[in-house]
Structures are given as structure tokens and as C-alpha cells.
Amino acid sequence: MMTAATNSYVPRLRPLRLPRVCVAVIGSDPAEMMQKAEALVRDNTFLEFRLDYLSRPALALPKIKQFTEYHPHVVAIGTCRRASAGGKFRGSIASQLDILTKASAAGCQLVDLELQSAARCKPGQLQRLRAHAALILSYHDFRATKKLEETLEKMVALSADFYKIVSTATTLHDNVRMMKFLEKYGDQHSLIGLCMGEQGIISRVLGVRAGSVFTFAAVSADEKTAPGQVTAQELRNTYRIEQVDAATRVYGVAGDPVAHSLSPAIMNAAMRRETVNGVYVALHAQTLKDLLACVRDIPIHGLSITMPYKESIVAQLDNTDSHTTKVGACNTVVRAQDGKLYGFNTDTAGVVRPLQQRITIEQSKILVLGAGGAARAAVFGLKERGAEVYILNRTLGPAQKLARSARARLLKRADLKKHTFDVIINATPVGMGNTRESPLNENEIKARYVFDMIYDPPETRLVKMARAAGAEIIPGIEMFVHQAARQFEIWTGKPAPWDEMFSVVTRTLADRAAATAAKNGNSEKKT
Ligand code: NAP
């Protein structure tokens, strides 16, 4: 039986509803730390001063006092974590307590003390620390997510106002463990729980849904104080964390890697526009088994499946529609109320819809380059709509197999020049992430339209050559938005806000290109 410590909030905090996102403020000296805090208060009302990042933390305290007096609406945490507990403070526990006591006197309404230090304090010392601030008793596990209940049991033996357990996720399922823990004990204690690490990103968003009082965020992408930390802006704007509640449906994109997926940006924007109470996260699944265990337990309402699981997931689903079965690849999963998983392939819609807006597909002569999952979605979808489809692939075997099963024609590269097409579709990754490679040579592009599934970069070598050859371009971004729009429709039953989705993706890609250019420019200057 766990003994519950009395949750005596400091009176000053009682009327406050703490914001969902606390931003950790770090700096190399007090002036820099305060400069950052000043820049942050406009958008963030909940700050954690990481005093342990300063070589002389005490010097920051008068400045923090000024700051809290000047910004009375800000809730501040004072933290001075010792090096032995993962922080940077090298002083004794006595001097740590002294700094935290002074931090509370300087206006920090909350102070954070790690279990390792607290366990070595006398009860009177902890009581004194709580005289003017609420105490967050914290525990960090930098390796794993395990023994959460045992840790909490040790923690609640000490009186505190909040109990914070931060673990490290090495699998997706570790997030589930953390969420179940929060759900189970969140009613008894004021808990803050999350998993660090890239695999733990979802716990930052879903932790508050499961009962974590708040979560932590980084100021910017390069100022993260813990691995896997998401920026405050992302948590608020992309994930709408202030609105996430127990009724919020969870969706996600699963793959390996997924860190650069555009899907969270586009899907969360669509949900916001259509006021769907849902949140869409990136699930970095290193194995299909881990993904499926996580999906069964979270419960996830819908999934986008990306590389490398589009094919292997099909056998794990309870059912797929006949088109998806034929294609043998699934990019959309719906979890029904009975827990069963149903698979669809919306890559086909991603190919068909942009074409339907431009041509009559029936009897059009279309060349598909590639014979992988995306090519198969295109070939079957186009054949079903009466197109005359040709397949050209680097390796003969898969092309032959696809041509046979879809009743399409096989083309040898040597024969390419003899043909003119209505549309050439690139369904290979050639040209992805670079502008040097193209799956075709200039003299092989004879078509009214060239449709490159690659959207990053938007101007591939193939696109440039095709434009120069007089072809009209169908950009890969259209496919991306159409397949996402169809997923949205399947999951929500609402028409997708196409224009909004298109502009979010265009903007995100442009921002990324600008960031990469700036980074390259900087590194060139440095060298
Ligand atoms: P996949 O299943 O791995 O298939 C890749 C295909 O490309 C295979 O047929 C492979 O030929 C061929 N290929 C790979 N490298 C090649 C090279 N260096 N030269 C010539 N052919 C090569 O991949 P996928 O899922 O079908 O995806 C294909 C592309 O479509 C990717 O770039 C993906 O990003 C893009 N895509 C875009 C969207 C969108 O929304 N815009 C959606 C889905 C996919 P072999 O048989 O010889 O290996």
C-alpha cells in the first residue's frame, strides 16, 4: 500500500491553474538567463530557471527577484539539480537547499528538489523549503522506464506538493507504461510524468492527457535541456496541448525514421481547422511489434503508416479493403471501437486525384517508374480507372510480378524512347534529398505531364528536366496532401480542409529549406 503524503499546496498557488507547458530557461551567466526569460514571457507564463546551469547560481537570485516582481503573472520554478542526479550543480546538498530557499524568496512559487537530495534531508529541512514555495520532488532515470510505482512509493514517503518522474523511453511501449502509471496514480497525487528520448516524444503530449499536471518544453530546437524535448511553440501550436484532454482522440504516423515527417504538421492543422478533438503525433517505431503493442494499449484511433512498415503491417491487420489487399501495402489504419485494426491505402487517392483534376484517366497512356509500394498503389489505382499503364523498374522481377497481377504492360528501358505518354510518374526515391539524380535522362522524357512523387526537394532534377522538355509538372506535394486528406476523411468522416493542408505543407517545407540554407551558410562561414 502506498502511503499518500498530504498535498498541502502553498496558499499562493491554490488559485492558480498551472499552464500545461513549462519552459526551461538556461543561460551561461545570469544576464543571459534573464535576457532569455524576458524574451520568453510574452508567450510563456510558466518558466523553470535552471540555476544549476550557472557557475554561480546565487548571483542570479536578485535578478530573478526583480523579474518575478515585474512579471507577477509568471509562474516560476527554481531548479538547481545536482550533477549526481543528472544536473550540473556541483555543490553540497546544504548549499543546494540554500539556493532553493533563496529562489523561493526571490519569487519562485515552485522549487524542484531531486529525490536523491531530499532523501538525505531532515524532515524539518524539507518543511522549511516548503514554507514559501510548493515543492516538486523529482526523479530522473536517464536509462529506462521501469519501476515507476516503486519510485513513487519512495517519493511519497516524503512530503511534497508535486511528484515528478521523468524516465527514458527506449521503446514506444515505454510511453504506454508512463501513461498507465499517470492514469492510475494521477488522482491520488499531483504528478508530472514524461519520458525523455526521441522515442518518448509522444509522452510529452499524451502525458498531460493521462494526468500529468504539466510537461516541459525547450525554448528552441537547439536549446533542449533534455533529450527528446519538444519546443513550447510546437506543443502549443502544432499539438494544441492546452486543449488536449481525456476525450482527445490520438492519431499518429508510424515509421522509422519519422522525425522529419510532415504528417504531424499537416494533420494537426487539419484537425484544428475542422475542430476535431484529436491530436496527431509521430511514433518512432523501431519494430513493428513495438508499434502494435503501443497501438493496442494507447488506444490510438488512426495511424498513418510509412516506411518501412507499409507492407509488413498488412498481415497484422484484422481486415483491409479489397484494393489494399491487391496493392499489398497499407498507409492508413483505423482502429474500430471493438479494437480491431482496418487497413486502407490512400496513396492511390494521392495519385488519382491530382490526375483527375487534369486529365481523363480512362485510356490515358501512363508510365510508372518503380515497382515498390507507391508504384503498386499507382498502377492498381490507374488500371482500375481504365488507364493504359506501363511499368519500368530497375529490377525486372518485381516489375514483371506487378505487371502480371495488375494486367499492366512491362517496358524495357531501351524501348522507352519509342513511346510518348500522357503522364510519367516517378515512384522511385531517385532524386530524393538531392537535385543531382534523376530516374530518366533528358531524351527519355516524352510526356504531357510528369508527376514526381518526391516532394523534398520540390524541384527535383527530373522536374527541372521535364519542365525544360515542355511537360507540365504535377508536384509530389499534391500527392502528399491528397493521401493525407483522404486519411483525414476516413478517420473523421469530414471533408478535409485541402487548402489549409496544402499551405501548411508548403510553408513547412519552405521553412525547412530556409533553415538548411542558413545552417549551410553558417557552416561555410565557420570553415
Ligand atoms: P519502395 O517500396 O522502397 O520502392 C522503391 C522503388 O524504387 C523500387 O521499385 C526500386 O527498384 C526503385 N528504386 C530504388 N532505388 C532506385 C535507384 N537508385 N534507381 C532506380 N530505381 C530505384 O518505396 P515506395 O514506398 O514505393 O516509395 C517510392 C518513392 O515514392 C519514395 O521516394 C517515396 O518518398 C515516394 N512517395 C511519395 C508519396 C507522396 O505522398 N508524395 C507517397 C508515397 C511514396 P528495385 O525493385 O530495383 O529495388
Coordinates of C-alpha atoms and ligand atoms in Angstrom, one line a residue:
M1 CA 0.0 0.0 0.0
M2 CA 1.3 3.4 -1.0
T3 CA 1.1 6.0 1.8
A4 CA -0.2 9.2 0.5
A5 CA 1.5 12.3 1.6
T6 CA -0.7 15.3 2.3
N7 CA -0.8 17.5 -0.7
S8 CA -0.6 20.9 1.0
Y9 CA -0.4 23.4 -1.7
V10 CA 1.2 26.7 -0.8
P11 CA -1.7 29.1 -0.4
R12 CA -0.3 31.4 -3.1
L13 CA -0.6 28.6 -5.7
R14 CA -4.0 27.4 -4.8
P15 CA -6.0 29.7 -7.1
L16 CA -3.6 29.1 -10.0
R17 CA -4.3 26.7 -12.7
L18 CA -0.8 25.8 -13.8
P19 CA -0.3 26.2 -17.5
R20 CA 0.3 22.9 -19.4
V21 CA 3.8 23.8 -20.6
C22 CA 6.8 24.9 -18.6
V23 CA 9.8 26.2 -20.5
A24 CA 13.2 25.5 -19.1
V25 CA 15.4 28.6 -19.2
I26 CA 19.1 28.2 -19.3
G27 CA 22.0 30.6 -19.8
S28 CA 25.7 30.7 -19.5
D29 CA 25.5 33.5 -17.0
P30 CA 22.7 35.3 -15.0
A31 CA 22.5 38.1 -17.5
E32 CA 22.0 35.8 -20.4
M33 CA 19.5 33.7 -18.5
M34 CA 17.4 36.8 -17.6
Q35 CA 17.6 38.1 -21.2
K36 CA 16.1 34.8 -22.3
A37 CA 13.4 34.9 -19.7
E38 CA 12.5 38.4 -20.7
A39 CA 12.2 37.2 -24.3
L40 CA 10.0 34.3 -23.3
V41 CA 7.5 35.9 -21.0
R42 CA 5.4 37.2 -23.9
D43 CA 4.4 33.7 -25.0
N44 CA 5.2 31.7 -21.9
T45 CA 3.8 32.2 -18.4
F46 CA 5.5 29.2 -16.9
L47 CA 9.2 29.1 -16.6
E48 CA 11.8 26.9 -15.0
F49 CA 15.1 28.6 -14.0
R50 CA 17.8 26.1 -14.3
L51 CA 20.1 27.6 -11.8
D52 CA 22.4 24.6 -12.0
Y53 CA 23.5 25.7 -15.5
L54 CA 25.2 28.8 -13.9
S55 CA 28.6 28.5 -12.4
R56 CA 27.5 30.8 -9.5
P57 CA 23.7 30.3 -9.2
A58 CA 23.3 32.7 -6.2
L59 CA 24.2 35.6 -8.4
A60 CA 21.1 35.1 -10.5
L61 CA 18.7 35.4 -7.5
P62 CA 18.5 39.2 -7.2
K63 CA 17.7 39.3 -10.9
I64 CA 15.1 36.6 -10.6
K65 CA 13.5 38.6 -7.8
Q66 CA 13.3 41.7 -10.0
F67 CA 11.9 39.6 -12.8
T68 CA 9.2 37.9 -10.7
E69 CA 8.2 41.3 -9.3
Y70 CA 8.0 42.8 -12.7
H71 CA 6.0 39.9 -14.1
P72 CA 3.6 38.8 -11.4
H73 CA 1.6 36.7 -13.8
V74 CA 4.6 34.3 -14.4
V75 CA 4.8 31.1 -12.5
A76 CA 8.4 30.2 -11.9
I77 CA 10.2 27.0 -10.8
G78 CA 13.6 27.2 -9.3
T79 CA 15.8 24.2 -10.0
C80 CA 19.4 23.6 -9.0
R81 CA 19.8 19.9 -9.8
R82 CA 23.0 18.2 -8.6
A83 CA 25.4 16.6 -11.0
S84 CA 24.9 13.2 -9.4
A85 CA 21.2 13.4 -10.3
G86 CA 21.8 14.5 -13.9
G87 CA 22.0 18.2 -13.3
K88 CA 25.1 20.5 -13.4
F89 CA 25.3 21.7 -9.8
R90 CA 28.5 20.6 -8.1
G91 CA 27.9 22.0 -4.6
S92 CA 26.7 20.2 -1.4
I93 CA 23.1 19.4 -0.6
A94 CA 23.2 22.1 2.1
S95 CA 24.1 24.7 -0.5
Q96 CA 21.5 23.4 -2.9
L97 CA 18.8 23.8 -0.3
D98 CA 20.2 27.3 0.5
I99 CA 19.9 28.3 -3.2
L100 CA 16.4 26.8 -3.5
T101 CA 15.2 28.6 -0.3
K102 CA 16.6 31.8 -1.7
A103 CA 15.0 31.1 -5.0
S104 CA 11.6 30.8 -3.3
A105 CA 12.3 34.1 -1.5
A106 CA 13.1 35.6 -4.9
G107 CA 9.6 34.7 -6.1
C108 CA 9.8 31.2 -7.5
Q109 CA 6.5 29.8 -6.5
L110 CA 7.8 26.3 -7.0
V111 CA 11.1 24.7 -6.3
D112 CA 12.4 21.4 -7.6
L113 CA 14.4 19.0 -5.5
E114 CA 15.5 15.6 -6.6
L115 CA 14.7 12.5 -4.5
Q116 CA 18.4 11.7 -4.1
S117 CA 18.9 15.0 -2.2
A118 CA 15.6 15.0 -0.4
A119 CA 16.2 11.5 0.9
R120 CA 19.2 12.8 2.7
C121 CA 17.5 15.8 4.2
K122 CA 15.9 16.0 7.6
P123 CA 12.1 16.4 7.6
G124 CA 12.5 19.9 9.1
Q125 CA 14.7 21.0 6.2
L126 CA 12.1 20.0 3.6
Q127 CA 9.3 21.7 5.6
R128 CA 11.3 24.9 5.7
L129 CA 11.8 24.6 1.9
R130 CA 8.1 24.4 1.5
A131 CA 7.4 27.4 3.7
H132 CA 7.2 29.8 0.8
A133 CA 7.1 27.6 -2.3
A134 CA 5.5 24.4 -3.5
L135 CA 7.9 21.5 -3.6
I136 CA 8.3 19.4 -6.7
L137 CA 10.1 16.2 -5.7
S138 CA 11.7 14.9 -8.8
Y139 CA 13.3 11.7 -10.0
H140 CA 15.1 11.2 -13.4
D141 CA 16.0 7.9 -14.9
F142 CA 18.3 8.5 -17.8
R143 CA 18.3 4.9 -19.0
A144 CA 14.9 3.3 -18.9
T145 CA 11.3 3.5 -18.0
K146 CA 10.9 1.0 -15.1
K147 CA 9.9 0.6 -11.5
L148 CA 7.7 3.7 -11.7
E149 CA 5.4 2.6 -8.9
E150 CA 8.3 1.6 -6.6
T151 CA 9.9 5.0 -7.3
L152 CA 6.6 6.8 -6.5
E153 CA 6.3 4.8 -3.3
K154 CA 9.7 6.0 -2.2
M155 CA 8.9 9.6 -3.2
V156 CA 5.5 9.8 -1.4
A157 CA 7.2 8.8 1.8
L158 CA 8.4 12.4 1.7
S159 CA 6.0 15.3 1.8
A160 CA 5.9 17.3 -1.4
D161 CA 3.3 19.2 -3.4
F162 CA 4.2 17.6 -6.8
Y163 CA 5.9 14.4 -7.6
K164 CA 7.8 14.4 -10.9
I165 CA 9.1 11.2 -12.5
V166 CA 11.0 11.5 -15.7
S167 CA 12.2 8.3 -17.4
T168 CA 13.8 7.4 -20.7
A169 CA 11.9 5.7 -23.4
T170 CA 13.8 3.1 -25.4
T171 CA 10.6 1.7 -27.0
L172 CA 7.3 3.2 -27.9
H173 CA 5.7 1.0 -25.3
D174 CA 7.6 2.8 -22.6
N175 CA 5.3 5.7 -23.2
V176 CA 2.3 3.4 -22.6
R177 CA 3.9 2.4 -19.3
M178 CA 4.3 6.0 -18.3
M179 CA 0.7 6.9 -19.3
K180 CA -0.8 4.0 -17.5
F181 CA 1.1 5.0 -14.4
L182 CA -0.1 8.6 -14.7
E183 CA -3.7 7.4 -15.2
K184 CA -3.5 5.1 -12.2
Y185 CA -1.9 7.5 -9.7
G186 CA -2.8 10.9 -11.0
D187 CA -5.9 11.1 -8.8
Q188 CA -4.0 10.4 -5.6
H189 CA -1.0 12.7 -6.1
S190 CA -0.2 15.7 -8.2
L191 CA 2.1 14.0 -10.7
I192 CA 4.3 15.2 -13.5
G193 CA 5.4 12.4 -15.7
L194 CA 7.1 12.1 -19.1
C195 CA 9.7 10.0 -21.0
M196 CA 12.9 11.5 -22.4
G197 CA 14.5 10.4 -25.6
E198 CA 13.3 10.5 -29.2
Q199 CA 11.1 7.5 -28.6
G200 CA 9.5 9.4 -25.7
I201 CA 8.3 12.4 -27.6
I202 CA 4.7 11.3 -27.6
S203 CA 4.7 11.2 -23.8
R204 CA 5.2 15.0 -23.7
V205 CA 1.9 15.4 -25.5
L206 CA 0.0 12.4 -24.2
G207 CA 1.3 12.6 -20.6
V208 CA -1.0 15.6 -19.9
R209 CA -3.9 13.7 -21.4
A210 CA -3.2 10.8 -19.0
G211 CA -2.9 13.1 -16.0
S212 CA 0.4 14.8 -15.8
V213 CA -0.2 18.2 -14.3
F214 CA 2.1 19.8 -16.9
T215 CA 5.0 19.0 -19.1
F216 CA 8.3 20.5 -20.1
A217 CA 9.4 22.1 -23.3
A218 CA 12.5 23.6 -24.8
V219 CA 12.8 27.2 -25.9
S220 CA 14.1 26.4 -29.3
A221 CA 15.2 23.3 -31.2
D222 CA 18.9 23.9 -30.3
E223 CA 18.3 24.7 -26.6
K224 CA 16.9 21.5 -25.3
T225 CA 17.7 20.7 -21.7
A226 CA 16.6 17.0 -22.0
P227 CA 16.8 14.6 -24.9
G228 CA 13.6 14.4 -27.0
Q229 CA 12.3 17.7 -25.7
V230 CA 9.8 19.4 -28.0
T231 CA 9.7 23.1 -28.3
A232 CA 6.9 25.0 -26.4
Q233 CA 5.8 26.5 -29.7
E234 CA 5.4 23.0 -31.2
L235 CA 3.5 21.8 -28.1
R236 CA 1.1 24.7 -28.2
N237 CA 0.7 25.4 -31.9
T238 CA 1.1 22.0 -33.5
Y239 CA -0.2 19.8 -30.8
R240 CA -2.6 22.2 -29.2
I241 CA -1.6 20.9 -25.8
E242 CA -3.7 23.3 -23.8
Q243 CA -6.8 21.7 -25.3
V244 CA -5.7 18.0 -25.0
D245 CA -8.0 16.2 -22.6
A246 CA -9.1 12.7 -21.8
A247 CA -11.6 12.7 -24.7
T248 CA -8.9 13.8 -27.2
R249 CA -8.5 11.1 -29.8
V250 CA -5.0 10.1 -30.6
Y251 CA -3.6 9.6 -34.1
G252 CA -0.1 9.2 -35.4
V253 CA 2.4 8.5 -38.1
A254 CA 4.4 5.3 -37.5
G255 CA 7.7 4.5 -39.2
D256 CA 11.4 4.5 -38.8
P257 CA 12.6 7.2 -39.2
V258 CA 9.7 9.7 -38.6
A259 CA 11.5 12.7 -37.1
H260 CA 11.2 14.7 -40.3
S261 CA 7.7 13.6 -41.2
L262 CA 5.4 16.4 -42.4
S263 CA 2.4 14.5 -41.2
P264 CA 2.1 15.9 -37.7
A265 CA 2.1 19.5 -39.1
I266 CA -0.5 18.8 -41.8
M267 CA -2.8 16.6 -39.7
N268 CA -2.8 18.7 -36.6
A269 CA -3.5 21.8 -38.8
A270 CA -6.4 19.9 -40.4
M271 CA -7.8 18.9 -37.0
R272 CA -7.6 22.4 -35.7
R273 CA -9.4 23.8 -38.8
E274 CA -12.2 21.2 -38.6
T275 CA -12.4 21.4 -34.8
V276 CA -11.7 17.7 -34.3
N277 CA -10.8 16.9 -30.7
G278 CA -7.7 14.9 -31.8
V279 CA -4.0 15.1 -31.6
Y280 CA -1.6 13.6 -34.1
V281 CA 1.9 12.5 -33.0
A282 CA 5.0 11.0 -34.6
L283 CA 5.6 7.4 -33.4
H284 CA 9.1 6.3 -33.9
A285 CA 8.7 2.6 -34.1
Q286 CA 11.9 0.6 -34.3
T287 CA 10.0 -2.6 -34.7
L288 CA 6.5 -3.5 -35.9
K289 CA 5.9 -5.5 -32.7
D290 CA 6.6 -2.4 -30.6
L291 CA 4.3 -0.4 -32.7
L292 CA 1.4 -2.9 -32.5
A293 CA 1.8 -3.3 -28.7
C294 CA 1.7 0.5 -28.4
V295 CA -1.4 0.8 -30.7
R296 CA -3.3 -1.8 -28.8
D297 CA -2.6 -0.1 -25.4
I298 CA -2.8 3.7 -26.1
P299 CA -5.6 3.4 -27.7
I300 CA -4.8 5.0 -31.0
H301 CA -7.7 5.9 -33.2
G302 CA -5.9 6.2 -36.5
L303 CA -2.4 5.6 -37.9
S304 CA -0.5 6.7 -41.0
I305 CA 1.9 4.0 -41.9
T306 CA 5.2 5.0 -43.6
M307 CA 8.4 3.3 -44.4
P308 CA 9.4 0.6 -43.7
Y309 CA 6.1 -0.9 -42.4
K310 CA 3.6 -0.3 -45.3
E311 CA 3.8 -3.9 -46.5
S312 CA 4.6 -5.8 -43.3
I313 CA 1.7 -4.3 -41.4
V314 CA -0.9 -5.8 -43.8
A315 CA -0.6 -9.3 -42.3
Q316 CA -1.1 -7.9 -38.8
L317 CA -4.4 -6.1 -39.5
D318 CA -7.8 -7.6 -38.9
N319 CA -9.1 -6.6 -42.3
T320 CA -8.2 -4.5 -45.4
D321 CA -10.4 -3.3 -48.2
S322 CA -10.0 -5.2 -51.5
H323 CA -7.9 -2.5 -53.2
T324 CA -5.4 -2.5 -50.3
T325 CA -5.3 -6.3 -50.4
K326 CA -4.4 -6.2 -54.1
V327 CA -1.8 -3.5 -53.6
G328 CA -0.3 -5.4 -50.7
A329 CA 0.6 -2.1 -48.9
C330 CA -1.3 -0.1 -46.4
N331 CA -0.6 3.5 -45.4
T332 CA -3.8 4.1 -43.3
V333 CA -5.0 2.2 -40.3
V334 CA -8.3 2.7 -38.4
R335 CA -8.9 1.3 -35.0
A336 CA -12.5 0.4 -34.7
Q337 CA -14.5 0.6 -31.4
D338 CA -14.1 -3.1 -30.9
G339 CA -10.3 -2.6 -31.1
K340 CA -10.0 -4.2 -34.5
L341 CA -7.5 -2.7 -36.9
Y342 CA -8.6 -2.0 -40.5
G343 CA -6.2 -1.0 -43.3
F344 CA -6.6 1.2 -46.3
N345 CA -4.3 2.6 -49.0
T346 CA -4.7 6.3 -49.6
D347 CA -1.6 6.6 -51.7
T348 CA -3.9 5.6 -54.6
A349 CA -6.1 8.6 -54.0
G350 CA -2.9 10.7 -53.8
V351 CA -2.1 9.6 -57.4
V352 CA -5.6 9.5 -58.8
R353 CA -7.0 12.8 -57.5
P354 CA -4.3 15.1 -58.9
L355 CA -4.6 13.4 -62.3
Q356 CA -8.4 13.5 -62.3
Q357 CA -8.1 17.3 -61.9
R358 CA -6.1 17.5 -65.1
I359 CA -6.9 14.6 -67.5
T360 CA -9.4 11.9 -68.1
I361 CA -7.6 8.9 -66.7
E362 CA -9.6 6.3 -68.8
Q363 CA -7.5 5.3 -71.8
S364 CA -4.6 7.6 -70.9
K365 CA -1.2 6.2 -71.5
I366 CA 0.7 6.3 -68.2
L367 CA 4.3 5.2 -67.4
V368 CA 5.0 4.3 -63.8
L369 CA 8.7 4.2 -62.8
G370 CA 9.3 1.8 -60.0
A371 CA 7.6 -1.3 -58.7
G372 CA 7.6 -0.7 -54.9
G373 CA 4.7 0.1 -52.6
A374 CA 3.9 3.5 -54.1
A375 CA 4.2 2.3 -57.6
R376 CA 1.8 -0.6 -56.9
A377 CA -0.7 1.8 -55.4
A378 CA -0.5 3.9 -58.6
V379 CA -0.6 1.0 -61.0
F380 CA -3.6 -0.7 -59.5
G381 CA -5.5 2.6 -59.0
L382 CA -4.9 3.7 -62.6
K383 CA -5.8 0.3 -64.0
E384 CA -9.0 0.3 -62.0
R385 CA -9.9 3.6 -63.7
G386 CA -9.2 2.3 -67.2
A387 CA -5.7 3.7 -67.9
E388 CA -3.2 2.0 -70.2
V389 CA -0.3 1.5 -67.7
Y390 CA 3.3 0.8 -68.4
I391 CA 5.8 -0.2 -65.8
L392 CA 9.6 0.4 -65.9
N393 CA 11.7 -0.7 -62.9
R394 CA 15.4 -1.1 -62.2
T395 CA 14.9 -4.7 -61.4
L396 CA 12.9 -6.9 -63.7
G397 CA 11.4 -9.3 -61.2
P398 CA 9.2 -7.0 -59.2
A399 CA 8.1 -5.2 -62.4
Q400 CA 7.1 -8.5 -64.0
K401 CA 5.1 -9.5 -61.0
L402 CA 3.3 -6.2 -60.8
A403 CA 2.6 -6.1 -64.5
R404 CA 1.1 -9.6 -64.3
S405 CA -1.0 -9.1 -61.3
A406 CA -2.3 -5.6 -62.4
R407 CA -2.5 -6.6 -66.1
A408 CA -0.3 -3.7 -66.9
R409 CA 2.5 -3.6 -69.6
L410 CA 6.1 -4.1 -68.9
L411 CA 8.6 -1.7 -70.5
K412 CA 12.3 -2.1 -71.0
R413 CA 14.5 1.0 -70.6
A414 CA 15.9 0.5 -74.2
D415 CA 12.3 0.8 -75.6
L416 CA 11.5 4.0 -73.7
K417 CA 12.4 6.3 -76.5
K418 CA 9.8 4.8 -78.8
H419 CA 7.0 5.9 -76.6
T420 CA 5.1 9.1 -75.8
F421 CA 3.0 9.2 -72.7
D422 CA 0.2 11.3 -71.3
V423 CA 1.8 11.0 -67.9
I424 CA 5.1 9.8 -66.5
I425 CA 5.0 9.1 -62.7
N426 CA 8.2 8.7 -60.7
A427 CA 7.6 6.2 -57.9
T428 CA 11.2 5.6 -57.1
P429 CA 13.2 7.5 -54.5
V430 CA 15.7 8.7 -57.1
G431 CA 16.2 12.5 -56.6
M432 CA 15.0 12.5 -53.0
G433 CA 17.1 14.9 -50.9
N434 CA 19.2 16.0 -53.8
T435 CA 19.0 17.8 -57.2
R436 CA 21.6 15.7 -58.9
E437 CA 19.9 12.4 -59.6
S438 CA 17.1 11.6 -62.0
P439 CA 15.5 8.3 -62.8
L440 CA 15.3 9.3 -66.5
N441 CA 17.6 11.1 -69.0
E442 CA 16.5 14.2 -70.8
N443 CA 15.9 12.4 -74.1
E444 CA 13.7 9.9 -72.3
I445 CA 11.1 12.3 -71.1
K446 CA 8.3 12.5 -73.7
A447 CA 5.1 13.2 -71.9
R448 CA 2.4 15.9 -71.4
Y449 CA 2.7 15.6 -67.6
V450 CA 5.5 14.5 -65.3
F451 CA 4.4 13.6 -61.8
D452 CA 7.2 13.2 -59.4
M453 CA 6.1 11.6 -56.1
I454 CA 9.2 13.2 -54.4
Y455 CA 8.4 16.5 -52.7
D456 CA 11.6 17.2 -50.9
P457 CA 13.2 19.0 -52.7
P458 CA 10.2 20.3 -54.6
E459 CA 12.3 21.0 -57.7
T460 CA 13.9 17.6 -58.4
R461 CA 16.3 17.1 -61.3
L462 CA 13.5 15.2 -63.1
V463 CA 11.1 18.1 -62.6
K464 CA 13.6 20.6 -64.0
M465 CA 14.3 18.4 -67.0
A466 CA 10.7 17.7 -67.6
R467 CA 9.8 21.4 -67.5
A468 CA 12.6 22.1 -69.9
A469 CA 11.2 19.4 -72.2
G470 CA 7.9 21.2 -72.2
A471 CA 6.0 18.9 -69.9
E472 CA 3.6 20.1 -67.2
I473 CA 4.5 19.2 -63.7
I474 CA 2.4 17.5 -61.1
P475 CA 4.4 18.1 -57.8
G476 CA 4.8 15.3 -55.2
I477 CA 3.4 17.6 -52.6
E478 CA -0.1 17.3 -54.2
M479 CA 0.1 13.6 -53.8
F480 CA 1.2 14.0 -50.2
V481 CA -1.7 16.3 -49.4
H482 CA -4.3 14.2 -51.2
Q483 CA -3.3 11.0 -49.5
A484 CA -3.3 12.8 -46.2
A485 CA -6.7 14.4 -47.0
R486 CA -8.2 11.0 -47.7
Q487 CA -6.8 9.7 -44.4
F488 CA -8.5 12.6 -42.6
E489 CA -11.8 11.8 -44.3
I490 CA -11.5 8.1 -43.4
W491 CA -10.8 8.9 -39.8
T492 CA -13.2 11.7 -39.1
G493 CA -15.9 11.4 -41.7
K494 CA -15.5 15.1 -42.5
P495 CA -14.3 16.6 -45.8
A496 CA -10.6 17.6 -45.4
P497 CA -9.6 21.2 -45.4
W498 CA -7.4 20.8 -48.5
D499 CA -6.2 24.4 -48.9
E500 CA -5.2 24.7 -45.3
M501 CA -3.3 21.4 -45.5
F502 CA -1.6 22.3 -48.7
S503 CA -0.5 25.7 -47.4
V504 CA 0.8 24.2 -44.1
V505 CA 3.0 21.7 -46.0
T506 CA 4.3 24.3 -48.4
R507 CA 5.2 26.6 -45.6
T508 CA 6.8 23.8 -43.5
L509 CA 8.9 22.8 -46.5
A510 CA 9.9 26.3 -47.2
D511 CA 10.9 26.9 -43.6
R512 CA 13.0 23.8 -43.6
A513 CA 14.7 24.8 -46.8
A514 CA 15.5 28.2 -45.4
A515 CA 16.8 26.7 -42.1
T516 CA 19.0 24.3 -44.1
A517 CA 20.3 27.1 -46.2
A518 CA 21.1 29.2 -43.2
K519 CA 22.8 26.3 -41.5
N520 CA 24.9 25.6 -44.6
G521 CA 25.7 29.3 -44.9
N522 CA 26.8 29.3 -41.2
S523 CA 29.0 26.2 -41.5
E524 CA 30.6 27.6 -44.7
K525 CA 31.4 30.8 -42.8
K526 CA 32.9 28.8 -39.9
T527 CA 35.2 26.7 -42.2
Ligands
NAP1 P1 9.8 1.2 -52.2 O1 8.7 0.3 -51.9 O2 11.1 1.0 -51.5 O3 10.1 1.1 -53.8 C1 11.2 1.8 -54.3 C2 11.2 1.5 -55.8 O4 12.1 2.4 -56.4 C3 11.6 0.1 -56.2 O5 10.9 -0.3 -57.4 C4 13.1 0.2 -56.5 O6 13.5 -0.6 -57.5 C5 13.1 1.6 -57.1 N1 14.5 2.2 -56.8 C6 15.0 2.4 -55.6 N2 16.2 3.0 -55.8 C7 16.4 3.1 -57.1 C8 17.5 3.6 -57.9 N3 18.6 4.1 -57.3 N4 17.4 3.6 -59.2 C9 16.3 3.1 -59.8 N5 15.2 2.6 -59.1 C10 15.3 2.6 -57.8 O7 9.4 2.7 -52.0 P2 7.9 3.3 -52.1 O8 7.3 3.3 -50.8 O9 7.3 2.7 -53.2 O10 8.3 4.9 -52.3 C11 8.9 5.3 -53.6 C12 9.0 6.8 -53.6 O11 7.7 7.4 -53.6 C13 9.7 7.4 -52.4 O12 10.6 8.4 -52.8 C14 8.7 8.0 -51.5 O13 9.1 9.0 -50.8 C15 7.7 8.4 -52.6 N6 6.3 8.5 -52.0 C16 5.8 9.8 -52.0 C17 4.5 9.9 -51.6 C18 3.8 11.2 -51.6 O14 2.9 11.4 -50.8 N7 4.3 12.2 -52.3 C19 3.8 8.8 -51.1 C20 4.4 7.5 -51.1 C21 5.7 7.4 -51.6 P3 14.1 -2.1 -57.2 O15 12.9 -3.0 -57.3 O16 15.1 -2.3 -58.3 O17 14.7 -2.1 -55.9

